[in-house]
Short mmCIF file of N, CA and C in Angstrom, two decimals:
data_model
loop_
_atom_site.label_atom_id
_atom_site.label_comp_id
_atom_site.label_asym_id
_atom_site.label_seq_id
_atom_site.Cartn_x
_atom_site.Cartn_y
_atom_site.Cartn_z
N UNK A 1341 -53.72 63.65 76.11
CA UNK A 1341 -55.04 64.37 75.72
C UNK A 1341 -55.95 64.25 76.17
N UNK A 1342 -55.87 64.69 77.40
CA UNK A 1342 -57.29 64.41 78.45
C UNK A 1342 -58.69 64.74 77.95
N UNK A 1343 -59.45 63.45 77.71
CA UNK A 1343 -60.91 63.87 77.63
C UNK A 1343 -61.01 62.97 76.46
N UNK A 1344 -59.88 62.72 75.92
CA UNK A 1344 -59.87 61.98 74.50
C UNK A 1344 -60.76 60.81 74.09
N UNK A 1345 -61.41 60.24 73.40
CA UNK A 1345 -62.03 58.98 73.67
C UNK A 1345 -60.65 57.65 73.54
N UNK A 1346 -60.06 57.90 73.50
CA UNK A 1346 -58.44 57.12 73.91
C UNK A 1346 -58.38 56.90 75.71
N UNK A 1347 -59.05 57.93 76.05
CA UNK A 1347 -58.19 57.73 77.49
C UNK A 1347 -58.72 56.72 77.94
N UNK A 1348 -59.30 55.83 77.34
CA UNK A 1348 -59.75 54.48 77.55
C UNK A 1348 -58.95 53.10 76.78
N UNK A 1349 -58.64 51.73 77.55
CA UNK A 1349 -58.18 51.15 76.77
C UNK A 1349 -58.70 50.78 74.95
N UNK A 1350 -57.70 50.89 74.65
CA UNK A 1350 -58.34 51.23 72.97
C UNK A 1350 -58.47 49.44 73.12
N UNK A 1351 -60.03 49.17 72.01
CA UNK A 1351 -60.38 47.94 72.22
C UNK A 1351 -60.76 47.81 71.12
N UNK A 1352 -60.84 46.37 70.27
CA UNK A 1352 -61.44 46.24 69.10
C UNK A 1352 -61.95 44.83 68.86
N UNK A 1353 -62.77 44.18 68.31
CA UNK A 1353 -63.02 43.09 67.89
C UNK A 1353 -62.33 42.58 66.65
N UNK A 1354 -61.47 41.38 67.87
CA UNK A 1354 -60.49 40.23 66.76
C UNK A 1354 -61.01 38.80 66.63
N UNK A 1355 -61.52 38.74 66.20
CA UNK A 1355 -61.79 37.19 65.69
C UNK A 1355 -60.76 36.26 65.05
N UNK A 1356 -60.60 36.19 63.81
CA UNK A 1356 -59.36 34.91 63.31
C UNK A 1356 -58.31 36.16 64.05
N UNK A 1357 -57.66 37.43 64.16
CA UNK A 1357 -56.65 37.46 65.00
C UNK A 1357 -56.71 37.01 66.28
N UNK A 1358 -57.47 36.93 67.11
CA UNK A 1358 -56.98 36.43 68.24
C UNK A 1358 -56.80 35.14 68.08
N UNK A 1359 -57.56 34.27 67.98
CA UNK A 1359 -57.59 32.89 67.52
C UNK A 1359 -55.93 33.03 66.90
N UNK A 1360 -55.77 33.96 65.80
CA UNK A 1360 -54.30 33.27 65.94
C UNK A 1360 -53.12 33.59 66.87
N UNK A 1361 -53.30 34.54 67.62
CA UNK A 1361 -52.71 34.72 68.91
C UNK A 1361 -51.92 33.91 69.83
N UNK A 1362 -53.50 33.17 70.01
CA UNK A 1362 -53.94 32.30 70.78
C UNK A 1362 -52.68 31.16 70.10
N UNK A 1363 -52.91 30.83 69.40
CA UNK A 1363 -52.23 29.57 68.45
C UNK A 1363 -50.40 29.97 68.80
N UNK A 1364 -50.45 31.06 68.22
CA UNK A 1364 -49.17 31.52 68.49
C UNK A 1364 -48.46 31.02 69.69
N UNK A 1365 -49.44 31.37 70.77
CA UNK A 1365 -48.92 31.50 72.23
C UNK A 1365 -49.12 30.07 72.36
N UNK A 1366 -49.41 29.31 72.29
CA UNK A 1366 -50.00 27.90 72.64
C UNK A 1366 -48.16 27.23 71.65
N UNK A 1367 -48.26 27.96 70.51
CA UNK A 1367 -46.94 26.64 69.91
C UNK A 1367 -45.36 27.52 70.38
N UNK A 1368 -45.04 28.71 70.74
CA UNK A 1368 -44.37 29.30 70.83
C UNK A 1368 -43.83 29.21 71.98
N UNK A 1369 -42.66 28.41 72.46
CA UNK A 1369 -41.85 28.42 73.67
C UNK A 1369 -41.69 29.33 74.25
N UNK A 1370 -42.40 29.50 75.49
CA UNK A 1370 -42.26 30.59 76.47
C UNK A 1370 -43.65 31.28 76.27
N UNK A 1371 -44.44 31.14 75.41
CA UNK A 1371 -46.16 32.22 75.24
C UNK A 1371 -45.82 33.19 74.39
N UNK A 1372 -46.32 34.32 74.21
CA UNK A 1372 -46.13 35.52 73.54
C UNK A 1372 -46.61 36.31 73.87
N UNK A 1373 -45.88 37.39 74.41
CA UNK A 1373 -46.94 38.86 75.27
C UNK A 1373 -47.69 39.48 74.03
N UNK A 1374 -49.11 39.35 73.68
CA UNK A 1374 -49.79 39.37 73.10
C UNK A 1374 -50.35 41.15 73.07
N UNK A 1375 -50.15 41.72 74.54
CA UNK A 1375 -49.85 43.32 74.71
C UNK A 1375 -49.04 43.80 73.81
N UNK A 1376 -47.75 43.13 73.71
CA UNK A 1376 -46.24 43.97 73.07
C UNK A 1376 -46.76 43.88 71.67
N UNK A 1377 -46.96 42.91 71.14
CA UNK A 1377 -47.53 42.28 69.61
C UNK A 1377 -48.34 43.84 68.97
N UNK A 1378 -49.57 43.60 69.91
CA UNK A 1378 -50.37 44.48 69.51
C UNK A 1378 -50.17 46.19 69.84
N UNK A 1379 -49.12 46.42 71.45
CA UNK A 1379 -48.24 47.91 70.90
C UNK A 1379 -47.65 48.33 69.48
N UNK A 1380 -46.89 47.33 68.93
CA UNK A 1380 -45.81 47.18 67.70
C UNK A 1380 -46.79 47.45 66.73
N UNK A 1381 -47.67 46.61 66.61
CA UNK A 1381 -49.02 46.61 65.23
C UNK A 1381 -49.51 48.28 65.45
N UNK A 1382 -49.87 48.44 66.41
CA UNK A 1382 -50.67 49.94 66.72
C UNK A 1382 -48.74 50.61 66.35
N UNK A 1383 -48.81 50.99 66.89
CA UNK A 1383 -47.57 52.04 66.33
C UNK A 1383 -47.28 52.04 64.89
N UNK A 1384 -46.56 50.44 64.05
CA UNK A 1384 -46.80 50.38 62.50
C UNK A 1384 -48.02 50.86 62.14
N UNK A 1385 -48.91 50.60 62.29
CA UNK A 1385 -50.07 51.27 61.60
C UNK A 1385 -50.24 53.07 61.86
N UNK A 1386 -49.76 53.45 62.82
CA UNK A 1386 -50.41 54.69 63.14
C UNK A 1386 -49.02 55.35 62.61
N UNK A 1387 -48.30 54.81 62.20
CA UNK A 1387 -46.95 55.49 61.38
C UNK A 1387 -47.08 55.09 60.15
N UNK A 1388 -47.70 54.47 59.09
CA UNK A 1388 -48.16 54.26 58.29
C UNK A 1388 -49.48 55.26 57.74
N UNK A 1389 -50.22 55.41 58.76
CA UNK A 1389 -51.23 56.39 58.17
C UNK A 1389 -50.80 57.79 58.00
N UNK A 1390 -49.96 58.42 58.35
CA UNK A 1390 -49.12 59.33 58.01
C UNK A 1390 -48.51 59.65 56.63
N UNK A 1391 -49.17 60.79 56.09
CA UNK A 1391 -48.39 61.22 55.22
C UNK A 1391 -47.29 61.92 55.66
N UNK A 1392 -46.58 62.96 54.19
CA UNK A 1392 -45.42 63.94 54.78
C UNK A 1392 -45.70 64.76 55.50
N UNK A 1393 -47.43 65.35 54.96
CA UNK A 1393 -47.50 66.47 55.44
C UNK A 1393 -47.75 66.52 56.78
N UNK A 1394 -48.29 65.27 57.54
CA UNK A 1394 -48.94 65.06 58.84
C UNK A 1394 -47.67 64.56 59.48
N UNK A 1395 -46.53 64.13 59.17
CA UNK A 1395 -45.07 64.05 59.75
C UNK A 1395 -44.82 65.39 59.76
N UNK A 1396 -44.83 66.29 59.29
CA UNK A 1396 -44.36 67.67 59.17
C UNK A 1396 -45.21 68.58 60.59
N UNK A 1397 -46.70 68.30 59.92
CA UNK A 1397 -47.48 69.07 61.19
C UNK A 1397 -46.82 68.74 62.89
N UNK A 1398 -46.64 67.51 62.53
CA UNK A 1398 -46.31 66.28 63.82
C UNK A 1398 -45.33 67.07 64.43
N UNK A 1399 -44.00 66.85 63.45
CA UNK A 1399 -42.96 67.59 64.07
C UNK A 1399 -42.83 69.55 64.56
N UNK A 1400 -44.00 69.58 63.45
CA UNK A 1400 -43.90 71.17 64.08
C UNK A 1400 -44.15 71.17 65.62
N UNK A 1401 -45.11 70.29 66.24
CA UNK A 1401 -46.14 70.83 67.83
C UNK A 1401 -45.01 70.18 67.89
N UNK A 1402 -44.54 69.44 68.18
CA UNK A 1402 -43.19 68.79 69.24
C UNK A 1402 -42.19 69.88 68.91
N UNK A 1403 -41.64 70.49 67.93
CA UNK A 1403 -40.75 71.65 68.31
C UNK A 1403 -41.49 72.60 69.08
N UNK A 1404 -42.85 73.54 69.03
CA UNK A 1404 -43.10 74.31 69.36
C UNK A 1404 -43.50 73.61 71.23
N UNK A 1405 -43.04 72.29 71.26
CA UNK A 1405 -43.65 71.85 72.82
C UNK A 1405 -45.00 71.44 72.79
N UNK A 1406 -45.88 71.47 71.88
CA UNK A 1406 -47.36 70.93 72.34
C UNK A 1406 -47.46 69.69 72.36
N UNK A 1407 -46.46 68.79 72.14
CA UNK A 1407 -46.30 67.42 71.44
C UNK A 1407 -44.75 67.02 72.27
N UNK A 1408 -45.64 65.71 73.52
CA UNK A 1408 -44.65 65.21 74.23
C UNK A 1408 -43.77 64.61 73.18
N UNK A 1409 -41.91 64.58 73.53
CA UNK A 1409 -41.23 63.71 72.75
C UNK A 1409 -41.63 62.46 72.39
N UNK A 1410 -41.91 61.92 73.92
CA UNK A 1410 -42.69 60.41 73.89
C UNK A 1410 -43.71 59.94 72.67
N UNK A 1411 -44.73 60.38 72.54
CA UNK A 1411 -46.16 61.08 71.75
C UNK A 1411 -45.27 60.99 70.48
N UNK A 1412 -44.36 61.83 69.86
CA UNK A 1412 -43.62 62.60 68.85
C UNK A 1412 -42.85 60.63 68.29
N UNK A 1413 -42.68 60.50 69.02
CA UNK A 1413 -41.12 59.19 68.55
C UNK A 1413 -42.32 58.14 68.50
N UNK A 1414 -43.53 58.17 69.05
CA UNK A 1414 -44.38 57.01 68.43
C UNK A 1414 -44.49 57.30 66.94
N UNK A 1415 -44.90 58.39 66.59
CA UNK A 1415 -45.36 58.16 65.05
C UNK A 1415 -44.65 58.83 64.29
N UNK A 1416 -43.09 59.31 64.75
CA UNK A 1416 -42.10 59.28 63.87
C UNK A 1416 -40.93 58.82 63.95
N UNK A 1417 -41.09 57.97 64.94
CA UNK A 1417 -39.75 57.13 65.01
C UNK A 1417 -38.54 57.55 64.96
N UNK A 1418 -37.51 57.03 64.15
CA UNK A 1418 -36.00 57.83 64.07
C UNK A 1418 -35.87 58.92 62.92
N UNK A 1419 -37.38 59.30 62.39
CA UNK A 1419 -37.45 60.64 61.79
C UNK A 1419 -37.14 62.12 62.21
N UNK A 1420 -37.75 62.00 63.90
CA UNK A 1420 -37.75 62.77 64.44
C UNK A 1420 -36.22 63.44 64.20
N UNK A 1421 -35.31 62.23 64.64
CA UNK A 1421 -33.56 63.03 64.69
C UNK A 1421 -33.29 63.45 63.70
N UNK A 1422 -34.02 62.62 62.26
CA UNK A 1422 -33.37 63.31 61.07
C UNK A 1422 -33.95 64.69 60.48
N UNK A 1423 -35.22 65.02 60.79
CA UNK A 1423 -36.19 65.78 60.95
C UNK A 1423 -35.50 67.40 61.74
N UNK A 1424 -34.89 67.10 62.91
CA UNK A 1424 -34.49 68.09 64.04
C UNK A 1424 -32.94 68.51 62.87
N UNK A 1425 -32.57 67.07 62.78
CA UNK A 1425 -30.40 68.07 62.41
C UNK A 1425 -30.94 68.48 60.86
N UNK A 1426 -32.08 68.05 60.08
CA UNK A 1426 -32.12 69.06 59.01
C UNK A 1426 -32.59 70.29 58.92
N UNK A 1427 -33.84 70.86 60.21
CA UNK A 1427 -34.34 72.17 60.96
C UNK A 1427 -32.81 73.03 61.18
N UNK A 1428 -32.07 71.96 61.74
CA UNK A 1428 -30.70 72.79 62.34
C UNK A 1428 -29.83 73.22 60.92
N UNK A 1429 -29.87 72.37 60.26
CA UNK A 1429 -29.15 72.63 58.78
C UNK A 1429 -29.60 74.08 58.66
N UNK A 1430 -30.76 73.91 58.09
CA UNK A 1430 -31.40 74.93 57.24
C UNK A 1430 -31.46 76.15 57.79
N UNK A 1431 -31.91 76.32 59.34
CA UNK A 1431 -31.17 77.21 60.23
C UNK A 1431 -30.08 77.94 59.85
N UNK A 1432 -28.84 76.90 60.50
CA UNK A 1432 -27.86 77.62 60.13
C UNK A 1432 -26.95 78.22 58.54
N UNK A 1433 -27.88 77.98 57.18
CA UNK A 1433 -28.11 78.07 56.34
C UNK A 1433 -28.33 79.15 55.97
N UNK A 1434 -29.57 80.07 56.59
CA UNK A 1434 -29.92 80.65 56.67
C UNK A 1434 -29.02 81.92 57.33
N UNK A 1435 -28.57 81.50 58.41
CA UNK A 1435 -28.07 82.29 58.80
C UNK A 1435 -26.31 82.74 57.99
N UNK A 1436 -26.21 82.31 57.04
CA UNK A 1436 -25.00 82.29 56.51
C UNK A 1436 -24.85 83.58 55.92
N UNK A 1437 -24.00 84.29 55.92
CA UNK A 1437 -23.39 85.52 54.40
C UNK A 1437 -23.48 84.76 52.86
N UNK A 1438 -24.19 84.84 52.06
CA UNK A 1438 -24.33 84.65 50.84
C UNK A 1438 -23.54 85.25 49.73
N UNK A 1439 -23.46 86.86 50.41
CA UNK A 1439 -23.10 87.47 49.24
C UNK A 1439 -21.82 86.76 48.40
N UNK A 1440 -20.93 86.05 49.36
CA UNK A 1440 -19.85 85.76 49.17
C UNK A 1440 -19.48 84.63 47.64
N UNK A 1441 -20.67 83.76 48.15
CA UNK A 1441 -20.94 82.56 47.26
C UNK A 1441 -20.89 83.23 45.71
N UNK A 1442 -21.69 84.16 45.45
CA UNK A 1442 -21.88 84.16 43.81
C UNK A 1442 -21.67 85.75 43.54
N UNK A 1443 -20.73 86.33 42.68
CA UNK A 1443 -19.72 87.17 42.92
C UNK A 1443 -20.30 88.09 41.38
N UNK A 1444 -20.72 89.16 41.06
CA UNK A 1444 -20.80 89.17 39.03
C UNK A 1444 -19.91 89.70 38.43
N UNK A 1445 -19.87 89.37 37.21
CA UNK A 1445 -18.63 89.56 36.50
C UNK A 1445 -19.27 90.10 34.94
N UNK A 1446 -18.29 90.64 34.08
CA UNK A 1446 -18.91 91.22 33.31
C UNK A 1446 -18.48 89.82 31.79
N UNK A 1447 -19.47 89.31 32.15
CA UNK A 1447 -19.64 88.33 31.02
C UNK A 1447 -18.61 87.17 30.95
N UNK A 1448 -17.63 87.02 32.19
CA UNK A 1448 -16.97 86.09 32.21
C UNK A 1448 -18.01 84.71 32.57
#
């Protein structure tokens, strides 16, 4: 999203959260990768923010090539694989000849 307000580093004011991360960094052997914690937390919150309609919208845009797979995976995670499989199964079902599934009988 070139020109987006997110082109620069995402920042927020972290009072107690920052102090908690620093404390954890001090007590954890080898320290804590605060950037990785922030990325993981951001991904989790982005996914929580999506409702089912949002997920469908993201998947449809991804399917059309409007959204990069990496971006779609950030938002949908493993759901992207399930949605792809469901989409393929639906398309296969639509192509099947259903005339043999139901036959009319005289009251039987």
